[in-house]
Amino acid sequence: MNPVVLVGHRHVCPLHGTNQVESGSATYTFNGRAVARVGDRTTCGAVIESGAEHFLIEGAAVARKGDRTDHG
């Protein structure tokens, strides 16, 4: 499995360039940072659309490095 995405991790958007993941789980953290899931956003407004469907947090698949957003 690819590495899990956390709030603050870098995201390279094909429409807006480099930005960061800005939202994640309110209850599940790793190394003090919220874990990002399908439905969470980046600072450019992209929404995470794919994730590890076998690993759910608060009913949403956990985002991994390389997963898709609605910006590409």
CSV table of C-alpha atoms in Angstrom, one decimal:
chain,number,residue,atom,x,y,z
A,1,MET,CA,0.0,0.0,0.0
A,2,ASN,CA,1.2,3.5,-0.8
A,3,PRO,CA,1.9,5.8,2.2
A,4,VAL,CA,-1.1,7.3,4.0
A,5,VAL,CA,-1.8,11.1,3.3
A,6,LEU,CA,-1.9,13.4,6.3
A,7,VAL,CA,-3.0,17.0,6.6
A,8,GLY,CA,-0.2,19.3,5.5
A,9,HIS,CA,1.2,16.8,3.0
A,10,ARG,CA,2.1,18.3,-0.4
A,11,HIS,CA,-0.3,17.8,-3.3
A,12,VAL,CA,0.6,18.7,-6.9
A,13,CYS,CA,-2.6,19.7,-8.6
A,14,PRO,CA,-2.6,19.6,-12.5
A,15,LEU,CA,-4.8,22.8,-12.5
A,16,HIS,CA,-3.2,24.9,-9.7
A,17,GLY,CA,0.3,23.6,-9.0
A,18,THR,CA,1.7,22.7,-5.6
A,19,ASN,CA,-0.5,23.1,-2.6
A,20,GLN,CA,-1.3,21.0,0.6
A,21,VAL,CA,-4.0,18.7,2.0
A,22,GLU,CA,-6.0,20.9,4.4
A,23,SER,CA,-8.7,18.6,5.9
A,24,GLY,CA,-8.7,15.2,7.5
A,25,SER,CA,-10.2,13.1,10.2
A,26,ALA,CA,-11.4,14.8,13.4
A,27,THR,CA,-10.7,11.7,15.5
A,28,TYR,CA,-7.8,9.8,13.9
A,29,THR,CA,-4.3,11.2,13.7
A,30,PHE,CA,-0.8,9.8,12.9
A,31,ASN,CA,2.2,11.6,14.3
A,32,GLY,CA,-0.1,14.3,15.5
A,33,ARG,CA,-1.6,15.0,12.1
A,34,ALA,CA,-5.1,14.2,10.9
A,35,VAL,CA,-5.4,11.4,8.3
A,36,ALA,CA,-6.9,12.4,5.0
A,37,ARG,CA,-9.8,10.5,3.5
A,38,VAL,CA,-12.0,10.5,0.5
A,39,GLY,CA,-14.0,13.7,0.6
A,40,ASP,CA,-11.3,15.8,2.3
A,41,ARG,CA,-9.9,18.8,0.5
A,42,THR,CA,-6.6,20.4,-0.6
A,43,THR,CA,-5.8,24.2,-0.3
A,44,CYS,CA,-6.7,24.7,-4.0
A,45,GLY,CA,-10.2,23.3,-3.4
A,46,ALA,CA,-9.6,19.8,-4.9
A,47,VAL,CA,-11.6,17.0,-3.3
A,48,ILE,CA,-10.0,13.6,-2.7
A,49,GLU,CA,-11.9,11.0,-4.8
A,50,SER,CA,-10.1,7.7,-4.3
A,51,GLY,CA,-8.6,5.9,-1.4
A,52,ALA,CA,-8.0,2.5,0.3
A,53,GLU,CA,-11.5,1.0,0.3
A,54,HIS,CA,-10.4,-1.7,2.7
A,55,PHE,CA,-9.2,0.9,5.3
A,56,LEU,CA,-12.0,3.2,6.4
A,57,ILE,CA,-12.0,6.0,9.0
A,58,GLU,CA,-15.3,7.5,10.0
A,59,GLY,CA,-16.8,5.6,7.0
A,60,ALA,CA,-14.5,7.1,4.4
A,61,ALA,CA,-11.6,5.4,2.6
A,62,VAL,CA,-8.2,6.5,3.7
A,63,ALA,CA,-6.2,8.6,1.1
A,64,ARG,CA,-2.9,7.3,-0.1
A,65,LYS,CA,-0.1,9.0,-2.0
A,66,GLY,CA,-1.1,8.8,-5.7
A,67,ASP,CA,-4.9,8.7,-5.1
A,68,ARG,CA,-7.0,10.9,-7.4
A,69,THR,CA,-8.7,14.2,-6.7
A,70,ASP,CA,-11.5,15.9,-8.7
A,71,HIS,CA,-8.8,18.1,-10.3
A,72,GLY,CA,-7.0,15.1,-11.7
